[in-house]
Structure formats: C-alpha cells, structure tokens
mmCIF file of C-alpha atoms and ligand atoms in Angstrom:
data_model
loop_
_atom_site.group_PDB
_atom_site.id
_atom_site.type_symbol
_atom_site.label_atom_id
_atom_site.label_comp_id
_atom_site.label_asym_id
_atom_site.label_seq_id
_atom_site.Cartn_x
_atom_site.Cartn_y
_atom_site.Cartn_z
ATOM 1 C CA MET A 114 140.977 126.473 33.283
ATOM 2 C CA ARG A 115 139.536 127.578 36.603
ATOM 3 C CA LYS A 116 136.707 125.478 37.997
ATOM 4 C CA ASP A 117 134.216 128.360 38.008
ATOM 5 C CA ARG A 118 134.833 129.040 34.312
ATOM 6 C CA LEU A 119 134.263 125.402 33.436
ATOM 7 C CA ILE A 120 131.047 125.321 35.478
ATOM 8 C CA GLU A 121 129.852 128.508 33.804
ATOM 9 C CA SER A 122 130.445 127.006 30.346
ATOM 10 C CA LEU A 123 128.393 123.905 31.231
ATOM 11 C CA ARG A 124 125.346 126.141 31.636
ATOM 12 C CA ASN A 125 125.282 126.300 27.805
ATOM 13 C CA TYR A 126 124.638 122.576 27.563
ATOM 14 C CA VAL A 127 122.644 121.243 30.503
ATOM 15 C CA SER A 128 120.105 121.907 33.261
ATOM 16 C CA GLU A 129 121.092 123.765 36.432
ATOM 17 C CA ARG A 130 120.615 120.621 38.517
ATOM 18 C CA VAL A 131 123.307 118.817 36.512
ATOM 19 C CA VAL A 132 125.622 121.867 36.564
ATOM 20 C CA GLU A 133 125.384 121.900 40.351
ATOM 21 C CA ALA A 134 126.083 118.164 40.603
ATOM 22 C CA VAL A 135 129.227 118.564 38.464
ATOM 23 C CA SER A 136 130.329 121.531 40.542
ATOM 24 C CA ARG A 137 130.149 119.451 43.749
ATOM 25 C CA VAL A 138 132.501 116.719 42.459
ATOM 26 C CA PRO A 139 136.252 117.402 42.955
ATOM 27 C CA ARG A 140 137.534 116.220 39.522
ATOM 28 C CA GLU A 141 141.122 116.774 40.683
ATOM 29 C CA LEU A 142 140.740 113.727 42.947
ATOM 30 C CA PHE A 143 139.857 111.524 39.943
ATOM 31 C CA VAL A 144 142.642 112.410 37.486
ATOM 32 C CA PRO A 145 146.244 111.137 37.777
ATOM 33 C CA GLU A 146 148.317 113.295 40.134
ATOM 34 C CA GLU A 147 150.595 114.622 37.367
ATOM 35 C CA LEU A 148 147.527 115.944 35.476
ATOM 36 C CA ARG A 149 145.857 117.692 38.409
ATOM 37 C CA ALA A 150 146.634 121.126 37.014
ATOM 38 C CA MET A 151 144.414 120.186 34.037
ATOM 39 C CA ALA A 152 141.537 118.780 36.087
ATOM 40 C CA TYR A 153 139.170 121.605 35.106
ATOM 41 C CA GLU A 154 140.025 121.678 31.408
ATOM 42 C CA ASP A 155 136.914 120.626 29.500
ATOM 43 C CA ARG A 156 138.558 117.665 27.800
ATOM 44 C CA PRO A 157 139.150 113.953 28.290
ATOM 45 C CA LEU A 158 142.401 113.026 30.050
ATOM 46 C CA PRO A 159 144.356 109.740 30.108
ATOM 47 C CA ILE A 160 143.853 107.628 33.244
ATOM 48 C CA GLY A 161 146.231 104.794 32.253
ATOM 49 C CA TYR A 162 145.660 101.350 30.668
ATOM 50 C CA GLY A 163 144.768 103.063 27.376
ATOM 51 C CA GLN A 164 141.585 104.562 28.889
ATOM 52 C CA THR A 165 140.366 108.118 29.505
ATOM 53 C CA ILE A 166 138.233 110.124 31.912
ATOM 54 C CA SER A 167 135.477 111.719 29.789
ATOM 55 C CA ALA A 168 135.364 115.492 29.291
ATOM 56 C CA PRO A 169 133.176 117.256 31.884
ATOM 57 C CA HIS A 170 130.710 118.512 29.244
ATOM 58 C CA MET A 171 130.222 114.937 27.977
ATOM 59 C CA VAL A 172 129.555 113.629 31.497
ATOM 60 C CA ALA A 173 127.131 116.525 32.033
ATOM 61 C CA ILE A 174 125.304 115.937 28.726
ATOM 62 C CA MET A 175 124.958 112.205 29.402
ATOM 63 C CA CYS A 176 123.616 112.864 32.906
ATOM 64 C CA ASP A 177 121.175 115.416 31.522
ATOM 65 C CA LEU A 178 119.917 113.028 28.807
ATOM 66 C CA LEU A 179 119.563 110.290 31.426
ATOM 67 C CA ASP A 180 117.197 112.455 33.516
ATOM 68 C CA LEU A 181 118.398 111.242 36.919
ATOM 69 C CA HIS A 182 116.288 111.748 40.050
ATOM 70 C CA GLU A 183 116.734 111.263 43.798
ATOM 71 C CA GLY A 184 116.515 107.653 44.920
ATOM 72 C CA MET A 185 117.178 106.013 41.540
ATOM 73 C CA LYS A 186 119.167 102.813 41.058
ATOM 74 C CA VAL A 187 121.689 103.281 38.265
ATOM 75 C CA LEU A 188 123.984 100.897 36.402
ATOM 76 C CA GLU A 189 127.123 102.348 34.851
ATOM 77 C CA VAL A 190 129.106 100.311 32.331
ATOM 78 C CA GLY A 191 132.733 101.449 32.062
ATOM 79 C CA GLY A 192 133.474 102.960 35.459
ATOM 80 C CA GLY A 193 137.039 104.062 34.620
ATOM 81 C CA CYS A 194 138.347 106.312 37.378
ATOM 82 C CA GLY A 195 134.911 106.732 38.992
ATOM 83 C CA TYR A 196 134.333 110.388 38.071
ATOM 84 C CA HIS A 197 131.146 109.963 36.031
ATOM 85 C CA ALA A 198 129.772 107.642 38.723
ATOM 86 C CA ALA A 199 130.407 110.359 41.325
ATOM 87 C CA VAL A 200 128.424 112.923 39.316
ATOM 88 C CA MET A 201 125.551 110.440 39.005
ATOM 89 C CA ALA A 202 125.803 109.692 42.738
ATOM 90 C CA GLU A 203 125.257 113.421 43.392
ATOM 91 C CA LEU A 204 122.138 113.351 41.193
ATOM 92 C CA VAL A 205 120.511 110.268 42.766
ATOM 93 C CA GLY A 206 121.436 111.423 46.275
ATOM 94 C CA PRO A 207 122.045 109.327 49.394
ATOM 95 C CA SER A 208 118.780 107.399 48.885
ATOM 96 C CA GLY A 209 119.927 106.309 45.409
ATOM 97 C CA GLN A 210 122.665 103.907 44.395
ATOM 98 C CA VAL A 211 125.128 103.623 41.502
ATOM 99 C CA TYR A 212 126.533 100.214 40.506
ATOM 100 C CA SER A 213 129.510 100.697 38.221
ATOM 101 C CA VAL A 214 131.071 97.808 36.286
ATOM 102 C CA GLU A 215 134.640 98.118 34.983
ATOM 103 C CA ARG A 216 136.650 95.397 33.206
ATOM 104 C CA ILE A 217 140.193 96.512 34.136
ATOM 105 C CA PRO A 218 141.054 95.451 37.725
ATOM 106 C CA GLU A 219 143.565 98.285 38.297
ATOM 107 C CA LEU A 220 140.922 100.858 37.333
ATOM 108 C CA VAL A 221 138.378 99.296 39.701
ATOM 109 C CA GLU A 222 140.919 99.739 42.491
ATOM 110 C CA MET A 223 141.740 103.287 41.397
ATOM 111 C CA ALA A 224 138.055 104.228 41.213
ATOM 112 C CA ARG A 225 137.398 102.786 44.676
ATOM 113 C CA ARG A 226 140.257 104.864 46.126
ATOM 114 C CA ASN A 227 139.111 108.010 44.306
ATOM 115 C CA LEU A 228 135.473 107.617 45.377
ATOM 116 C CA GLU A 229 136.502 107.009 48.968
ATOM 117 C CA SER A 230 138.776 110.037 49.100
ATOM 118 C CA ALA A 231 135.971 112.181 47.666
ATOM 119 C CA GLY A 232 133.529 110.753 50.220
ATOM 120 C CA TYR A 233 131.051 108.864 47.987
ATOM 121 C CA ARG A 234 129.330 105.989 49.769
ATOM 122 C CA ASN A 235 126.528 105.281 47.313
ATOM 123 C CA VAL A 236 128.720 103.953 44.481
ATOM 124 C CA SER A 237 129.726 100.277 44.250
ATOM 125 C CA MET A 238 132.555 99.447 41.849
ATOM 126 C CA ILE A 239 132.303 95.968 40.375
ATOM 127 C CA LEU A 240 134.968 94.126 38.365
ATOM 128 C CA GLY A 241 133.508 92.423 35.310
ATOM 129 C CA ASP A 242 132.220 92.532 31.746
ATOM 130 C CA GLY A 243 129.556 95.224 31.795
ATOM 131 C CA THR A 244 128.119 94.154 28.421
ATOM 132 C CA LEU A 245 126.450 91.446 30.532
ATOM 133 C CA GLY A 246 125.051 94.124 32.846
ATOM 134 C CA TYR A 247 124.999 93.290 36.551
ATOM 135 C CA LYS A 248 122.177 90.852 37.159
ATOM 136 C CA GLU A 249 122.556 90.853 40.933
ATOM 137 C CA GLN A 250 120.926 94.282 41.309
ATOM 138 C CA ALA A 251 118.696 94.398 38.199
ATOM 139 C CA PRO A 252 116.376 95.942 37.149
ATOM 140 C CA TYR A 253 117.763 99.477 36.908
ATOM 141 C CA ASP A 254 115.951 102.797 36.579
ATOM 142 C CA ARG A 255 118.799 104.104 34.446
ATOM 143 C CA ILE A 256 121.825 102.679 32.602
ATOM 144 C CA SER A 257 124.787 104.803 31.501
ATOM 145 C CA VAL A 258 127.363 103.279 29.163
ATOM 146 C CA ALA A 259 130.735 105.080 28.906
ATOM 147 C CA ALA A 260 132.329 103.066 26.073
ATOM 148 C CA SER A 261 131.164 102.594 22.480
ATOM 149 C CA ALA A 262 129.350 99.367 21.586
ATOM 150 C CA PRO A 263 128.842 97.675 18.194
ATOM 151 C CA ASP A 264 125.143 97.515 19.065
ATOM 152 C CA ILE A 265 122.970 97.903 22.182
ATOM 153 C CA PRO A 266 123.812 94.806 24.295
ATOM 154 C CA GLU A 267 120.742 92.591 24.814
ATOM 155 C CA PRO A 268 121.413 92.031 28.570
ATOM 156 C CA LEU A 269 121.328 95.815 29.135
ATOM 157 C CA LYS A 270 117.924 96.096 27.435
ATOM 158 C CA GLU A 271 116.668 93.268 29.627
ATOM 159 C CA GLN A 272 118.031 94.756 32.868
ATOM 160 C CA LEU A 273 116.377 98.133 32.269
ATOM 161 C CA ARG A 274 113.176 98.617 34.266
ATOM 162 C CA PRO A 275 109.982 99.306 32.244
ATOM 163 C CA GLY A 276 109.813 103.104 32.072
ATOM 164 C CA GLY A 277 113.610 103.165 32.324
ATOM 165 C CA ARG A 278 116.161 104.934 30.187
ATOM 166 C CA MET A 279 119.698 104.235 28.944
ATOM 167 C CA VAL A 280 122.370 106.363 27.243
ATOM 168 C CA ILE A 281 124.910 104.505 25.143
ATOM 169 C CA PRO A 282 127.425 105.389 22.421
ATOM 170 C CA VAL A 283 127.242 103.009 19.445
ATOM 171 C CA GLY A 284 129.709 102.686 16.572
ATOM 172 C CA SER A 285 133.437 102.395 15.934
ATOM 173 C CA TYR A 286 135.077 105.117 13.813
ATOM 174 C CA SER A 287 131.816 106.998 13.615
ATOM 175 C CA GLN A 288 129.781 106.885 16.830
ATOM 176 C CA ASP A 289 126.329 108.071 17.857
ATOM 177 C CA LEU A 290 125.171 108.722 21.404
ATOM 178 C CA LEU A 291 121.801 106.963 21.681
ATOM 179 C CA VAL A 292 119.009 107.499 24.184
ATOM 180 C CA VAL A 293 117.079 104.281 24.715
ATOM 181 C CA THR A 294 113.706 104.249 26.471
ATOM 182 C CA LYS A 295 111.887 101.101 27.464
ATOM 183 C CA ASN A 296 108.114 100.995 27.719
ATOM 184 C CA HIS A 297 105.967 98.439 25.895
ATOM 185 C CA GLU A 298 108.718 98.537 23.339
ATOM 186 C CA ILE A 299 112.303 99.784 23.108
ATOM 187 C CA ARG A 300 112.612 103.232 21.510
ATOM 188 C CA VAL A 301 115.951 104.577 20.289
ATOM 189 C CA GLU A 302 116.789 108.218 19.538
ATOM 190 C CA ARG A 303 120.090 109.652 18.365
ATOM 191 C CA ALA A 304 121.319 112.583 20.476
ATOM 192 C CA MET A 305 124.660 113.511 18.861
ATOM 193 C CA GLY A 306 127.954 112.289 17.407
ATOM 194 C CA VAL A 307 130.602 111.348 19.985
ATOM 195 C CA ILE A 308 134.021 109.708 20.460
ATOM 196 C CA PHE A 309 134.471 107.018 23.101
ATOM 197 C CA VAL A 310 136.897 104.164 23.775
ATOM 198 C CA PRO A 311 135.541 100.737 22.709
ATOM 199 C CA LEU A 312 133.251 98.629 24.839
ATOM 200 C CA ILE A 313 135.067 95.299 24.902
ATOM 201 C CA GLY A 314 133.250 92.156 25.961
ATOM 202 C CA GLU A 315 130.846 89.371 25.133
ATOM 203 C CA TYR A 316 128.181 91.729 23.713
ATOM 204 C CA GLY A 317 130.746 94.368 22.750
ATOM 205 C CA PHE A 318 133.750 94.556 20.455
ATOM 206 C CA LYS A 319 136.219 91.677 20.637
ATOM 207 C CA ASP A 320 139.207 94.031 20.596
ATOM 208 C CA ALA A 321 140.122 97.729 20.498
ATOM 209 C CA PHE A 322 139.223 99.328 17.149
ATOM 210 C CA TRP A 323 142.172 101.722 17.192
HETATM 211 N N1 LIG B 700 133.067 106.843 33.192
HETATM 212 C C1 LIG B 700 134.500 106.869 33.117
HETATM 213 C C2 LIG B 700 134.992 106.855 31.697
HETATM 214 C C3 LIG B 700 135.837 105.667 31.467
HETATM 215 S S1 LIG B 700 136.289 105.334 29.811
HETATM 216 C C4 LIG B 700 135.113 107.995 33.928
HETATM 217 O O1 LIG B 700 134.403 108.829 34.458
HETATM 218 O O2 LIG B 700 136.332 108.003 34.064
HETATM 219 C C5 LIG B 700 135.437 103.814 29.531
HETATM 220 C C6 LIG B 700 135.785 102.656 30.425
HETATM 221 O O3 LIG B 700 135.045 101.534 29.956
HETATM 222 C C7 LIG B 700 137.251 102.223 30.416
HETATM 223 O O4 LIG B 700 137.758 102.309 31.717
HETATM 224 C C8 LIG B 700 137.195 100.771 29.940
HETATM 225 O O5 LIG B 700 138.134 99.917 30.574
HETATM 226 C C9 LIG B 700 135.777 100.380 30.289
HETATM 227 N N2 LIG B 700 135.218 99.235 29.568
HETATM 228 C C10 LIG B 700 135.333 98.883 28.267
HETATM 229 N N3 LIG B 700 134.636 97.771 28.010
HETATM 230 C C11 LIG B 700 134.037 97.398 29.178
HETATM 231 C C12 LIG B 700 133.175 96.320 29.586
HETATM 232 N N4 LIG B 700 132.761 95.389 28.725
HETATM 233 N N5 LIG B 700 132.759 96.262 30.856
HETATM 234 C C13 LIG B 700 133.169 97.193 31.763
HETATM 235 N N6 LIG B 700 133.976 98.221 31.457
HETATM 236 C C14 LIG B 700 134.403 98.321 30.184
#
C-alpha cells in the first residue's frame, strides 16, 4: 500500500492531529529490512523474538484514545521496535518525553537504533519489566500499554498522575482495549476488542498464552 493511501484510510478512525503525527513517522525505518516493501500495509508485522509491530490503525486509535498533548510525560510499556513511541513523541512534541520500557534486550537495542535513525530525541528506551512501571520518572500524564495484561497492573495505576489516562489491552484469548482514567477514583471504560501479544512479567502473565 502507498503511504498516502494508508494515511487517508486513518482519517476514518482518528482525529486529524493523530493522522498527521502518523504521517510524519517513517514506518519503513522501524520494520525489518526484508519487510520494508510492506511498511505501509495497515497490518502488524513480525519484528523478531516472537513479537510484532502493531498495525498503524491500532497505534493511531490508541494515541487518539490517550488524548496526547504537547509537553506531556508518557510511559509506554512494550516498546518493541519503537514505532508507537515515535508516533507518541510526535504528539507530545520536543517539550514532552516518552519513556518506553521493553523486556527483550535485543528489541531495546533495535528500537534505540530505529529511533536514532528517524531522528527522535525525546524517547528513552529502558530495559525492564514494564508491569512494574518505571518509578524513576513517575508520575506520568499518560500510560500506553502495547501488550495484553491479565488485569491492570497495580504499579501502573499508582504511577499515573491524578487527572491522567492509560490505555491497556486486557485478556488472553479474548481481549478488550480499556481506557483508564484516574481522578478521585479509577474509572475503566471498554473501547473495543483487540489482539495483542501477552504482557509478561510480575504483574502480567507468567508465560506466553499462545
Ligand atoms: N509498541 C510496539 C509494539 C510491540 S509488541 C511497536 O510499536 O513496535 C509488544 C511488546 O511488549 C513486545 O516487544 C514485548 O516484548 C513487550 N513486552 C511484553 N511484556 C512486557 C513487559 N512486562 N515489560 C516490557 N515489555 C514487555
């Protein structure tokens, strides 16, 4: 698919601001070299180690639900190849910052290389178990989780700033994308059904579910 056709199709799902952010990120720099010809197909692609880069429409929908603004501090759990982090970096701008935790060391390295070659300076890739969040920079205005959890991890609820918002897929064979808002209490709304790889860690699954 040509990039302009993909971008046009995203207009059916999300706000213009998110469409523009997606259009500024060179997805071909984030997919494995042998799959570059498919970089603008609207589908997930394998990035190695049993993991995938999410489909562009899914990244766009999650960014839209997250309601990202200039200057925000964002935590991503499940950084993968760094693509989703790059789209969020566009939306928070140079005055904002994205901290992205990934548990597979080779993917952290890959994401760092990809983000550097695409010129993103406001994303920090961190190796670790993202179900624990990343205490060092908490609290966060927004949290985006890119792998499906058995339940919303307690540390992520704690590290969300009051007034903050989180998007997170929950479930195994059947998964729901949840929008979590934190005010005096935690409110949870279901946005849609989704399919993600498992979130594996202390507050996640103990092993892959497929
Ligand atoms: N946002 C990514 C999508 C990656 S897929 C992108 O744009 O490419 C989900 C990622 O979550 C995988 O790379 C997987 O290794 C990672 N993951 C799973 N459990 C995790 C955990 N507990 N902490 C951090 N990363 C985790």
